[in-house]
mmCIF file of C-alpha atoms and ligand atoms in Angstrom:
data_model
loop_
_atom_site.group_PDB
_atom_site.id
_atom_site.type_symbol
_atom_site.label_atom_id
_atom_site.label_comp_id
_atom_site.label_asym_id
_atom_site.label_seq_id
_atom_site.Cartn_x
_atom_site.Cartn_y
_atom_site.Cartn_z
ATOM 1 C CA MET A 1 78.889 85.844 54.640
ATOM 2 C CA ASN A 2 76.015 86.588 56.723
ATOM 3 C CA ASP A 3 72.915 84.558 57.433
ATOM 4 C CA THR A 4 71.084 86.723 54.937
ATOM 5 C CA GLN A 5 73.883 86.886 52.340
ATOM 6 C CA ILE A 6 73.714 83.215 52.837
ATOM 7 C CA SER A 7 69.931 82.543 52.370
ATOM 8 C CA LYS A 8 70.189 84.917 49.529
ATOM 9 C CA PHE A 9 72.760 82.729 47.689
ATOM 10 C CA MET A 10 70.210 79.620 48.835
ATOM 11 C CA SER A 11 67.309 80.911 47.046
ATOM 12 C CA LEU A 12 69.825 81.612 44.192
ATOM 13 C CA LEU A 13 70.874 78.129 44.064
ATOM 14 C CA LEU A 14 67.685 76.280 44.327
ATOM 15 C CA ARG A 15 65.141 78.473 42.337
ATOM 16 C CA HIS A 16 67.013 79.872 39.724
ATOM 17 C CA ALA A 17 70.625 79.046 39.127
ATOM 18 C CA PRO A 18 71.727 75.389 40.451
ATOM 19 C CA GLU A 19 74.730 75.278 38.407
ATOM 20 C CA LYS A 20 76.402 77.960 40.073
ATOM 21 C CA ALA A 21 77.156 75.818 42.674
ATOM 22 C CA GLY A 22 77.764 72.810 40.313
ATOM 23 C CA LEU A 23 74.200 71.398 41.543
ATOM 24 C CA ARG A 24 70.917 70.105 40.024
ATOM 25 C CA LEU A 25 67.584 69.532 41.187
ATOM 26 C CA ASP A 26 65.591 67.048 41.710
ATOM 27 C CA PRO A 27 62.020 67.011 39.234
ATOM 28 C CA GLN A 28 59.842 67.734 42.603
ATOM 29 C CA GLY A 29 63.004 71.067 43.415
ATOM 30 C CA TRP A 30 64.517 68.847 46.134
ATOM 31 C CA ILE A 31 68.191 68.514 46.555
ATOM 32 C CA ALA A 32 70.335 66.261 49.636
ATOM 33 C CA VAL A 33 70.649 69.223 52.254
ATOM 34 C CA ASP A 34 74.093 67.267 52.758
ATOM 35 C CA ASP A 35 74.921 68.013 48.239
ATOM 36 C CA LEU A 36 73.943 71.939 48.822
ATOM 37 C CA VAL A 37 76.431 72.526 52.001
ATOM 38 C CA ALA A 38 78.957 71.118 49.735
ATOM 39 C CA GLY A 39 78.254 72.697 46.449
ATOM 40 C CA MET A 40 77.958 76.057 48.672
ATOM 41 C CA ASN A 41 81.076 75.440 49.888
ATOM 42 C CA ARG A 42 83.131 74.387 45.947
ATOM 43 C CA ALA A 43 81.418 78.100 44.975
ATOM 44 C CA GLY A 44 83.144 79.505 48.126
ATOM 45 C CA ARG A 45 80.520 79.962 50.892
ATOM 46 C CA ALA A 46 81.588 78.268 53.613
ATOM 47 C CA LEU A 47 78.766 76.800 56.001
ATOM 48 C CA SER A 48 77.581 74.097 57.271
ATOM 49 C CA ARG A 49 74.752 71.675 57.068
ATOM 50 C CA ALA A 50 73.819 73.685 60.783
ATOM 51 C CA ASP A 51 73.814 76.910 59.359
ATOM 52 C CA VAL A 52 71.641 76.176 56.659
ATOM 53 C CA GLU A 53 69.143 74.725 59.065
ATOM 54 C CA ARG A 54 69.467 77.419 61.341
ATOM 55 C CA ILE A 55 68.726 80.465 58.090
ATOM 56 C CA VAL A 56 66.164 77.611 56.627
ATOM 57 C CA ALA A 57 64.572 77.902 60.662
ATOM 58 C CA ALA A 58 65.013 80.919 60.939
ATOM 59 C CA ASN A 59 63.837 82.649 57.224
ATOM 60 C CA ASP A 60 61.302 85.795 57.572
ATOM 61 C CA LYS A 61 58.734 83.501 54.451
ATOM 62 C CA GLN A 62 59.557 79.937 55.303
ATOM 63 C CA ARG A 63 61.020 79.986 52.162
ATOM 64 C CA PHE A 64 62.767 76.674 52.469
ATOM 65 C CA ALA A 65 60.854 73.592 53.255
ATOM 66 C CA LEU A 66 62.487 70.458 54.893
ATOM 67 C CA SER A 67 62.085 67.014 53.764
ATOM 68 C CA PRO A 68 60.288 64.770 56.530
ATOM 69 C CA ASP A 69 63.290 62.922 57.525
ATOM 70 C CA GLY A 70 65.403 66.575 57.455
ATOM 71 C CA ALA A 71 67.808 64.777 54.772
ATOM 72 C CA ARG A 72 66.266 66.733 51.971
ATOM 73 C CA ILE A 73 65.460 70.454 50.968
ATOM 74 C CA ARG A 74 63.605 72.533 48.757
ATOM 75 C CA VAL A 75 62.219 76.610 48.442
ATOM 76 C CA SER A 76 58.280 76.067 48.445
ATOM 77 C CA GLN A 77 57.997 78.890 45.405
ATOM 78 C CA GLY A 78 59.467 81.468 43.122
ATOM 79 C CA HIS A 79 61.682 79.392 40.712
ATOM 80 C CA SER A 80 62.146 80.270 37.502
ATOM 81 C CA VAL A 81 64.266 76.055 36.762
ATOM 82 C CA GLU A 82 61.906 73.628 35.243
ATOM 83 C CA VAL A 83 60.189 71.380 38.262
ATOM 84 C CA ASN A 84 57.102 70.692 39.439
ATOM 85 C CA LEU A 85 56.089 70.955 42.957
ATOM 86 C CA ALA A 86 53.200 68.750 42.652
ATOM 87 C CA TYR A 87 50.405 71.397 43.988
ATOM 88 C CA ARG A 88 46.793 70.565 43.918
ATOM 89 C CA PRO A 89 44.486 73.130 42.915
ATOM 90 C CA VAL A 90 42.885 75.042 45.823
ATOM 91 C CA GLU A 91 39.798 77.208 46.016
ATOM 92 C CA PRO A 92 40.856 81.126 46.464
ATOM 93 C CA PRO A 93 39.193 83.896 48.988
ATOM 94 C CA GLU A 94 36.870 86.111 46.938
ATOM 95 C CA VAL A 95 39.587 88.353 46.062
ATOM 96 C CA LEU A 96 43.391 88.173 46.062
ATOM 97 C CA PHE A 97 46.338 90.884 45.755
ATOM 98 C CA HIS A 98 49.646 91.558 44.044
ATOM 99 C CA GLY A 99 51.603 94.337 44.265
ATOM 100 C CA THR A 100 53.420 95.381 42.032
ATOM 101 C CA ALA A 101 55.429 99.096 40.628
ATOM 102 C CA THR A 102 53.106 101.935 39.196
ATOM 103 C CA ARG A 103 55.223 102.060 35.802
ATOM 104 C CA PHE A 104 54.073 98.595 35.316
ATOM 105 C CA VAL A 105 49.921 98.938 35.589
ATOM 106 C CA GLU A 106 49.333 100.233 32.099
ATOM 107 C CA SER A 107 51.121 97.616 30.371
ATOM 108 C CA ILE A 108 49.403 94.699 32.945
ATOM 109 C CA MET A 109 45.652 96.786 32.682
ATOM 110 C CA ALA A 110 46.577 96.062 28.776
ATOM 111 C CA SER A 111 47.603 92.083 28.889
ATOM 112 C CA GLY A 112 46.770 90.926 32.346
ATOM 113 C CA LEU A 113 49.495 90.055 34.923
ATOM 114 C CA GLU A 114 52.141 87.604 33.537
ATOM 115 C CA ARG A 115 54.183 85.147 35.436
ATOM 116 C CA ARG A 116 57.397 86.434 33.693
ATOM 117 C CA SER A 117 60.052 84.373 34.123
ATOM 118 C CA ARG A 118 58.822 82.085 36.966
ATOM 119 C CA HIS A 119 56.577 79.455 37.233
ATOM 120 C CA HIS A 120 53.363 81.625 38.392
ATOM 121 C CA VAL A 121 51.794 84.916 39.011
ATOM 122 C CA HIS A 122 52.436 85.775 42.305
ATOM 123 C CA LEU A 123 49.409 86.970 44.643
ATOM 124 C CA SER A 124 48.628 87.515 48.286
ATOM 125 C CA ALA A 125 45.397 87.329 50.687
ATOM 126 C CA ASP A 126 46.847 90.237 52.412
ATOM 127 C CA ARG A 127 47.190 93.824 50.607
ATOM 128 C CA ALA A 128 50.050 94.196 53.620
ATOM 129 C CA THR A 129 52.447 91.464 51.583
ATOM 130 C CA ALA A 130 51.521 92.869 48.270
ATOM 131 C CA VAL A 131 52.642 96.351 49.378
ATOM 132 C CA ALA A 132 55.755 94.950 50.265
ATOM 133 C CA VAL A 133 56.164 92.359 47.069
ATOM 134 C CA GLY A 134 55.036 96.221 45.001
ATOM 135 C CA SER A 135 57.678 98.022 46.403
ATOM 136 C CA ARG A 136 60.800 95.367 45.616
ATOM 137 C CA HIS A 137 60.183 96.811 41.662
ATOM 138 C CA GLY A 138 59.636 100.103 42.518
ATOM 139 C CA LYS A 139 56.724 102.640 43.866
ATOM 140 C CA SER A 140 54.027 100.449 44.644
ATOM 141 C CA VAL A 141 50.374 99.599 43.807
ATOM 142 C CA VAL A 142 48.310 97.370 44.584
ATOM 143 C CA LEU A 143 45.700 95.237 42.370
ATOM 144 C CA GLU A 144 42.912 92.907 43.328
ATOM 145 C CA VAL A 145 42.276 89.424 42.114
ATOM 146 C CA ALA A 146 38.955 89.039 41.283
ATOM 147 C CA ALA A 147 39.754 84.903 42.684
ATOM 148 C CA THR A 148 36.491 84.010 43.254
ATOM 149 C CA ARG A 149 35.027 84.705 39.616
ATOM 150 C CA MET A 150 38.606 83.189 37.816
ATOM 151 C CA LYS A 151 37.739 79.951 39.780
ATOM 152 C CA ALA A 152 34.307 80.333 38.123
ATOM 153 C CA ASP A 153 35.559 80.683 35.101
ATOM 154 C CA GLY A 154 38.080 77.718 35.191
ATOM 155 C CA HIS A 155 41.902 79.753 36.269
ATOM 156 C CA GLN A 156 42.914 77.608 39.066
ATOM 157 C CA PHE A 157 44.211 78.587 41.625
ATOM 158 C CA PHE A 158 47.406 76.869 43.946
ATOM 159 C CA GLN A 159 48.710 77.734 47.371
ATOM 160 C CA SER A 160 52.307 77.139 48.094
ATOM 161 C CA ALA A 161 53.988 75.624 51.475
ATOM 162 C CA ASN A 162 54.841 79.044 52.565
ATOM 163 C CA GLY A 163 51.300 80.145 51.562
ATOM 164 C CA VAL A 164 51.694 82.439 48.560
ATOM 165 C CA TRP A 165 49.257 81.965 46.071
ATOM 166 C CA LEU A 166 50.312 81.346 43.060
ATOM 167 C CA THR A 167 48.057 81.233 39.369
ATOM 168 C CA GLU A 168 48.972 80.677 35.350
ATOM 169 C CA ARG A 169 48.006 84.041 34.740
ATOM 170 C CA VAL A 170 45.623 87.368 35.132
ATOM 171 C CA PRO A 171 43.279 88.537 32.315
ATOM 172 C CA PRO A 172 42.850 92.416 32.904
ATOM 173 C CA GLU A 173 39.305 91.608 33.312
ATOM 174 C CA TYR A 174 39.639 89.818 36.469
ATOM 175 C CA LEU A 175 41.742 93.395 37.651
ATOM 176 C CA SER A 176 41.480 96.175 39.430
ATOM 177 C CA PRO A 177 43.214 99.052 41.298
ATOM 178 C CA ALA A 178 42.761 99.083 44.856
ATOM 179 C CA ALA A 179 41.012 102.124 46.189
ATOM 180 C CA GLU A 180 43.812 105.121 47.241
ATOM 181 C CA ARG A 181 42.436 105.075 50.057
ATOM 182 C CA GLU A 182 42.619 101.386 51.176
ATOM 183 C CA GLN A 183 46.240 101.775 49.545
ATOM 184 C CA SER A 184 47.443 104.773 52.382
ATOM 185 C CA SER A 185 45.140 102.920 54.948
ATOM 186 C CA VAL A 186 47.921 99.587 54.220
HETATM 187 C C1 HQG B 1 55.203 92.632 36.676
HETATM 188 C C2 HQG B 1 59.147 87.213 46.012
HETATM 189 C C3 HQG B 1 54.242 94.495 33.030
HETATM 190 C C4 HQG B 1 54.450 91.998 38.265
HETATM 191 C C5 HQG B 1 58.256 87.814 46.219
HETATM 192 C C6 HQG B 1 56.033 91.629 38.800
HETATM 193 C C7 HQG B 1 56.785 87.738 45.656
HETATM 194 C C8 HQG B 1 54.017 92.834 34.193
HETATM 195 C C9 HQG B 1 56.799 91.686 38.282
HETATM 196 C C10 HQG B 1 57.046 86.382 44.372
HETATM 197 C C11 HQG B 1 53.046 92.165 33.821
HETATM 198 C C12 HQG B 1 57.858 89.858 37.651
HETATM 199 C C13 HQG B 1 57.405 86.789 43.470
HETATM 200 C C14 HQG B 1 52.872 92.941 32.296
HETATM 201 C C15 HQG B 1 53.520 90.841 35.430
HETATM 202 N N1 HQG B 1 53.397 94.110 32.419
HETATM 203 N N2 HQG B 1 54.588 94.094 34.142
HETATM 204 N N3 HQG B 1 51.759 92.354 31.546
HETATM 205 N N4 HQG B 1 52.806 90.704 34.257
HETATM 206 N N5 HQG B 1 53.738 91.940 35.769
HETATM 207 O O1 HQG B 1 59.807 89.242 41.063
HETATM 208 O O2 HQG B 1 55.561 88.810 42.036
HETATM 209 O O3 HQG B 1 60.988 87.494 48.584
HETATM 210 O O4 HQG B 1 59.260 87.551 39.318
HETATM 211 O O5 HQG B 1 53.655 93.193 38.953
HETATM 212 O O6 HQG B 1 57.194 87.998 47.586
HETATM 213 O O7 HQG B 1 56.929 90.832 42.199
HETATM 214 O O8 HQG B 1 61.593 85.796 46.572
HETATM 215 O O9 HQG B 1 57.411 88.898 40.775
HETATM 216 O O10 HQG B 1 56.332 93.197 39.562
HETATM 217 O O11 HQG B 1 56.535 86.634 46.521
HETATM 218 O O12 HQG B 1 60.401 84.998 48.545
HETATM 219 O O13 HQG B 1 56.187 91.751 36.445
HETATM 220 O O14 HQG B 1 59.610 87.309 45.102
HETATM 221 O O15 HQG B 1 59.612 86.988 46.909
HETATM 222 O O16 HQG B 1 58.244 90.239 39.489
HETATM 223 O O17 HQG B 1 56.680 88.703 43.357
HETATM 224 P P1 HQG B 1 58.597 89.285 40.052
HETATM 225 P P2 HQG B 1 56.630 89.440 41.713
HETATM 226 P P3 HQG B 1 60.818 86.161 47.528
#
Protein backbone atom coordinates (compact mmCIF):
# COMPACT_ATOMS: atom_id res chain seq x y z
CA MET A 1 0.00 0.00 0.00
CA ASN A 2 1.26 3.46 -0.81
CA ASP A 3 0.87 6.41 1.55
CA THR A 4 -2.34 7.63 -0.13
CA GLN A 5 -3.96 4.23 0.30
CA ILE A 6 -2.87 4.06 3.94
CA SER A 7 -4.16 7.59 4.51
CA LYS A 8 -7.55 6.69 3.01
CA PHE A 9 -7.79 3.59 5.18
CA MET A 10 -6.89 5.68 8.26
CA SER A 11 -9.63 8.17 7.34
CA LEU A 12 -12.13 5.34 6.96
CA LEU A 13 -11.25 3.90 10.37
CA LEU A 14 -11.12 7.21 12.22
CA ARG A 15 -14.25 8.71 10.68
CA HIS A 16 -16.64 6.02 9.65
CA ALA A 17 -15.82 2.42 10.50
CA PRO A 18 -13.28 1.78 13.31
CA GLU A 19 -14.79 -1.69 13.67
CA LYS A 20 -13.23 -2.67 10.32
CA ALA A 21 -9.96 -2.98 12.25
CA GLY A 22 -11.56 -4.04 15.54
CA LEU A 23 -11.11 -0.53 16.99
CA ARG A 24 -13.17 1.89 19.08
CA LEU A 25 -12.76 5.65 19.21
CA ASP A 26 -13.12 7.53 22.48
CA PRO A 27 -16.01 10.02 22.74
CA GLN A 28 -13.86 12.82 21.30
CA GLY A 29 -12.74 10.71 18.37
CA TRP A 30 -9.25 9.87 19.69
CA ILE A 31 -7.49 6.52 19.62
CA ALA A 32 -3.99 5.54 20.78
CA VAL A 33 -1.60 5.59 17.81
CA ASP A 34 -0.28 2.20 18.92
CA ASP A 35 -3.81 0.77 18.88
CA LEU A 36 -4.42 2.18 15.40
CA VAL A 37 -1.18 0.66 14.13
CA ALA A 38 -2.00 -2.71 15.73
CA GLY A 39 -5.53 -2.62 14.29
CA MET A 40 -4.32 -1.78 10.80
CA ASN A 41 -1.80 -4.61 10.96
CA ARG A 42 -4.54 -7.00 12.10
CA ALA A 43 -6.58 -5.82 9.12
CA GLY A 44 -3.72 -6.85 6.83
CA ARG A 45 -1.98 -3.48 6.33
CA ALA A 46 1.63 -3.96 7.37
CA LEU A 47 2.85 -0.62 8.65
CA SER A 48 4.66 0.96 11.58
CA ARG A 49 4.09 3.88 13.90
CA ALA A 50 6.69 5.81 11.89
CA ASP A 51 4.57 5.29 8.73
CA VAL A 52 1.55 6.78 10.50
CA GLU A 53 3.55 9.77 11.76
CA ARG A 54 4.92 10.43 8.27
CA ILE A 55 1.44 10.33 6.76
CA VAL A 56 0.02 12.65 9.43
CA ALA A 57 2.80 15.19 8.81
CA ALA A 58 2.54 15.02 5.02
CA ASN A 59 -1.25 15.08 4.70
CA ASP A 60 -2.29 17.74 2.21
CA LYS A 61 -5.34 18.88 4.16
CA GLN A 62 -3.93 18.15 7.62
CA ARG A 63 -6.84 15.80 8.15
CA PHE A 64 -5.21 14.07 11.10
CA ALA A 65 -4.26 15.56 14.45
CA LEU A 66 -1.98 14.06 17.09
CA SER A 67 -2.49 14.80 20.78
CA PRO A 68 0.15 17.14 22.27
CA ASP A 69 2.07 14.16 23.70
CA GLY A 70 1.88 12.33 20.36
CA ALA A 71 0.20 9.30 21.94
CA ARG A 72 -3.25 9.66 20.37
CA ILE A 73 -4.63 10.47 16.92
CA ARG A 74 -7.95 11.61 15.47
CA VAL A 75 -9.29 13.21 12.30
CA SER A 76 -10.22 16.87 12.60
CA GLN A 77 -13.58 16.70 10.82
CA GLY A 78 -15.85 14.65 8.59
CA HIS A 79 -17.02 11.87 10.92
CA SER A 80 -20.14 9.82 10.48
CA VAL A 81 -19.62 7.84 13.71
CA GLU A 82 -20.89 9.35 16.95
CA VAL A 83 -18.14 11.63 18.32
CA ASN A 84 -18.09 15.03 19.96
CA LEU A 85 -15.08 17.12 19.00
CA ALA A 86 -16.22 19.91 21.35
CA TYR A 87 -16.04 22.62 18.68
CA ARG A 88 -16.69 26.09 20.04
CA PRO A 89 -18.88 28.51 18.06
CA VAL A 90 -16.86 31.11 16.15
CA GLU A 91 -17.67 34.21 14.12
CA PRO A 92 -17.80 33.32 10.40
CA PRO A 93 -16.68 35.55 7.54
CA GLU A 94 -19.41 37.41 5.63
CA VAL A 95 -19.61 34.74 2.93
CA LEU A 96 -18.63 31.08 2.92
CA PHE A 97 -18.64 28.67 -0.03
CA HIS A 98 -20.00 25.20 -0.63
CA GLY A 99 -18.97 23.14 -3.62
CA THR A 100 -21.36 20.52 -4.90
CA ALA A 101 -22.35 18.81 -8.14
CA THR A 102 -24.69 20.54 -10.60
CA ARG A 103 -27.19 17.66 -10.34
CA PHE A 104 -27.75 18.39 -6.61
CA VAL A 105 -28.45 22.12 -6.96
CA GLU A 106 -32.18 21.96 -7.57
CA SER A 107 -32.71 19.81 -4.48
CA ILE A 108 -30.36 21.97 -2.38
CA MET A 109 -32.14 25.19 -3.40
CA ALA A 110 -35.46 23.55 -2.41
CA SER A 111 -34.54 22.01 0.95
CA GLY A 112 -31.24 23.68 1.87
CA LEU A 113 -27.85 22.14 2.52
CA GLU A 114 -28.14 19.07 4.71
CA ARG A 115 -25.35 17.35 6.57
CA ARG A 116 -26.23 13.94 5.14
CA SER A 117 -24.12 11.19 6.75
CA ARG A 118 -21.68 13.65 8.36
CA HIS A 119 -22.12 15.68 11.54
CA HIS A 120 -22.13 19.04 9.77
CA VAL A 121 -22.43 20.73 6.42
CA HIS A 122 -18.88 21.50 5.26
CA LEU A 123 -18.07 24.96 3.96
CA SER A 124 -14.87 26.75 2.94
CA ALA A 125 -13.65 30.31 3.13
CA ASP A 126 -12.37 30.23 -0.45
CA ARG A 127 -13.91 29.36 -3.77
CA ALA A 128 -11.05 27.20 -5.02
CA THR A 129 -11.50 24.71 -2.18
CA ALA A 130 -15.24 24.61 -2.86
CA VAL A 131 -14.63 23.86 -6.54
CA ALA A 132 -12.36 20.95 -5.58
CA VAL A 133 -14.85 19.57 -3.03
CA GLY A 134 -17.70 19.79 -5.56
CA SER A 135 -15.77 18.04 -8.29
CA ARG A 136 -15.56 14.92 -6.07
CA HIS A 137 -19.25 14.46 -6.86
CA GLY A 138 -19.41 15.40 -10.56
CA LYS A 139 -19.55 18.66 -12.51
CA SER A 140 -18.69 21.21 -9.83
CA VAL A 141 -20.79 24.22 -8.94
CA VAL A 142 -20.19 26.68 -6.10
CA LEU A 143 -22.90 28.07 -3.83
CA GLU A 144 -22.44 31.14 -1.68
CA VAL A 145 -23.62 31.02 1.92
CA ALA A 146 -24.61 34.28 3.63
CA ALA A 147 -22.79 33.27 6.82
CA THR A 148 -22.92 36.54 8.76
CA ARG A 149 -26.66 36.77 8.14
CA MET A 150 -27.13 33.16 9.27
CA LYS A 151 -25.15 33.84 12.44
CA ALA A 152 -27.25 36.93 13.15
CA ASP A 153 -30.34 34.73 12.81
CA GLY A 154 -29.03 32.30 15.44
CA HIS A 155 -27.19 29.62 13.44
CA GLN A 156 -23.85 28.52 14.88
CA PHE A 157 -20.59 28.11 12.99
CA PHE A 158 -17.56 26.09 13.98
CA GLN A 159 -14.10 25.68 12.50
CA SER A 160 -12.21 22.40 12.54
CA ALA A 161 -8.53 22.24 13.47
CA ASN A 162 -7.71 22.03 9.76
CA GLY A 163 -9.75 25.09 8.81
CA VAL A 164 -12.97 23.59 7.48
CA TRP A 165 -16.07 25.68 8.32
CA LEU A 166 -18.95 23.69 9.76
CA THR A 167 -22.62 24.36 10.47
CA GLU A 168 -25.60 22.13 11.10
CA ARG A 169 -27.65 23.07 8.05
CA VAL A 170 -28.05 25.93 5.60
CA PRO A 171 -31.67 26.82 4.80
CA PRO A 172 -32.26 27.88 1.17
CA GLU A 173 -32.78 31.56 1.98
CA TYR A 174 -29.06 31.91 2.77
CA LEU A 175 -27.90 30.22 -0.44
CA SER A 176 -27.17 31.69 -3.83
CA PRO A 177 -25.38 30.22 -6.82
CA ALA A 178 -22.04 31.97 -7.37
CA ALA A 179 -22.02 33.90 -10.65
CA GLU A 180 -20.89 31.92 -13.74
CA ARG A 181 -18.16 34.42 -14.54
CA GLU A 182 -16.65 34.07 -11.07
CA GLN A 183 -16.80 30.29 -11.18
CA SER A 184 -14.88 30.05 -14.40
CA SER A 185 -12.18 32.35 -13.04
CA VAL A 186 -11.06 29.96 -10.28
C1 LIG B 1 -24.97 17.32 -1.02
C2 LIG B 1 -13.90 16.23 2.01
C3 LIG B 1 -29.07 17.24 -2.53
C4 LIG B 1 -23.74 18.16 -0.73
C5 LIG B 1 -14.13 17.61 1.48
C6 LIG B 1 -22.63 17.18 -1.03
C7 LIG B 1 -15.07 18.23 2.47
C8 LIG B 1 -27.40 17.72 -1.02
C9 LIG B 1 -23.23 15.84 -0.63
C10 LIG B 1 -15.72 17.06 3.16
C11 LIG B 1 -28.33 18.35 -0.17
C12 LIG B 1 -22.68 15.30 0.65
C13 LIG B 1 -17.22 17.07 2.96
C14 LIG B 1 -29.68 18.41 -0.59
C15 LIG B 1 -26.38 18.49 0.73
N1 LIG B 1 -30.01 17.85 -1.77
N2 LIG B 1 -27.78 17.17 -2.20
N3 LIG B 1 -30.63 19.01 0.16
N4 LIG B 1 -27.65 18.83 0.91
N5 LIG B 1 -26.20 17.83 -0.44
O1 LIG B 1 -19.05 14.13 0.92
O2 LIG B 1 -19.37 18.73 1.53
O3 LIG B 1 -11.15 14.99 1.78
O4 LIG B 1 -20.81 14.26 2.77
O5 LIG B 1 -23.70 19.31 -1.56
O6 LIG B 1 -12.93 18.32 1.36
O7 LIG B 1 -18.97 17.13 -0.42
O8 LIG B 1 -12.79 13.77 3.18
O9 LIG B 1 -19.93 16.36 1.82
O10 LIG B 1 -22.32 17.17 -2.39
O11 LIG B 1 -14.47 19.04 3.44
O12 LIG B 1 -11.11 15.31 4.25
O13 LIG B 1 -24.64 16.06 -0.46
O14 LIG B 1 -15.13 15.90 2.59
O15 LIG B 1 -12.91 16.22 2.96
O16 LIG B 1 -21.36 14.86 0.38
O17 LIG B 1 -17.53 17.03 1.57
P1 LIG B 1 -20.24 14.80 1.50
P2 LIG B 1 -18.99 17.38 1.03
P3 LIG B 1 -11.92 15.00 3.07
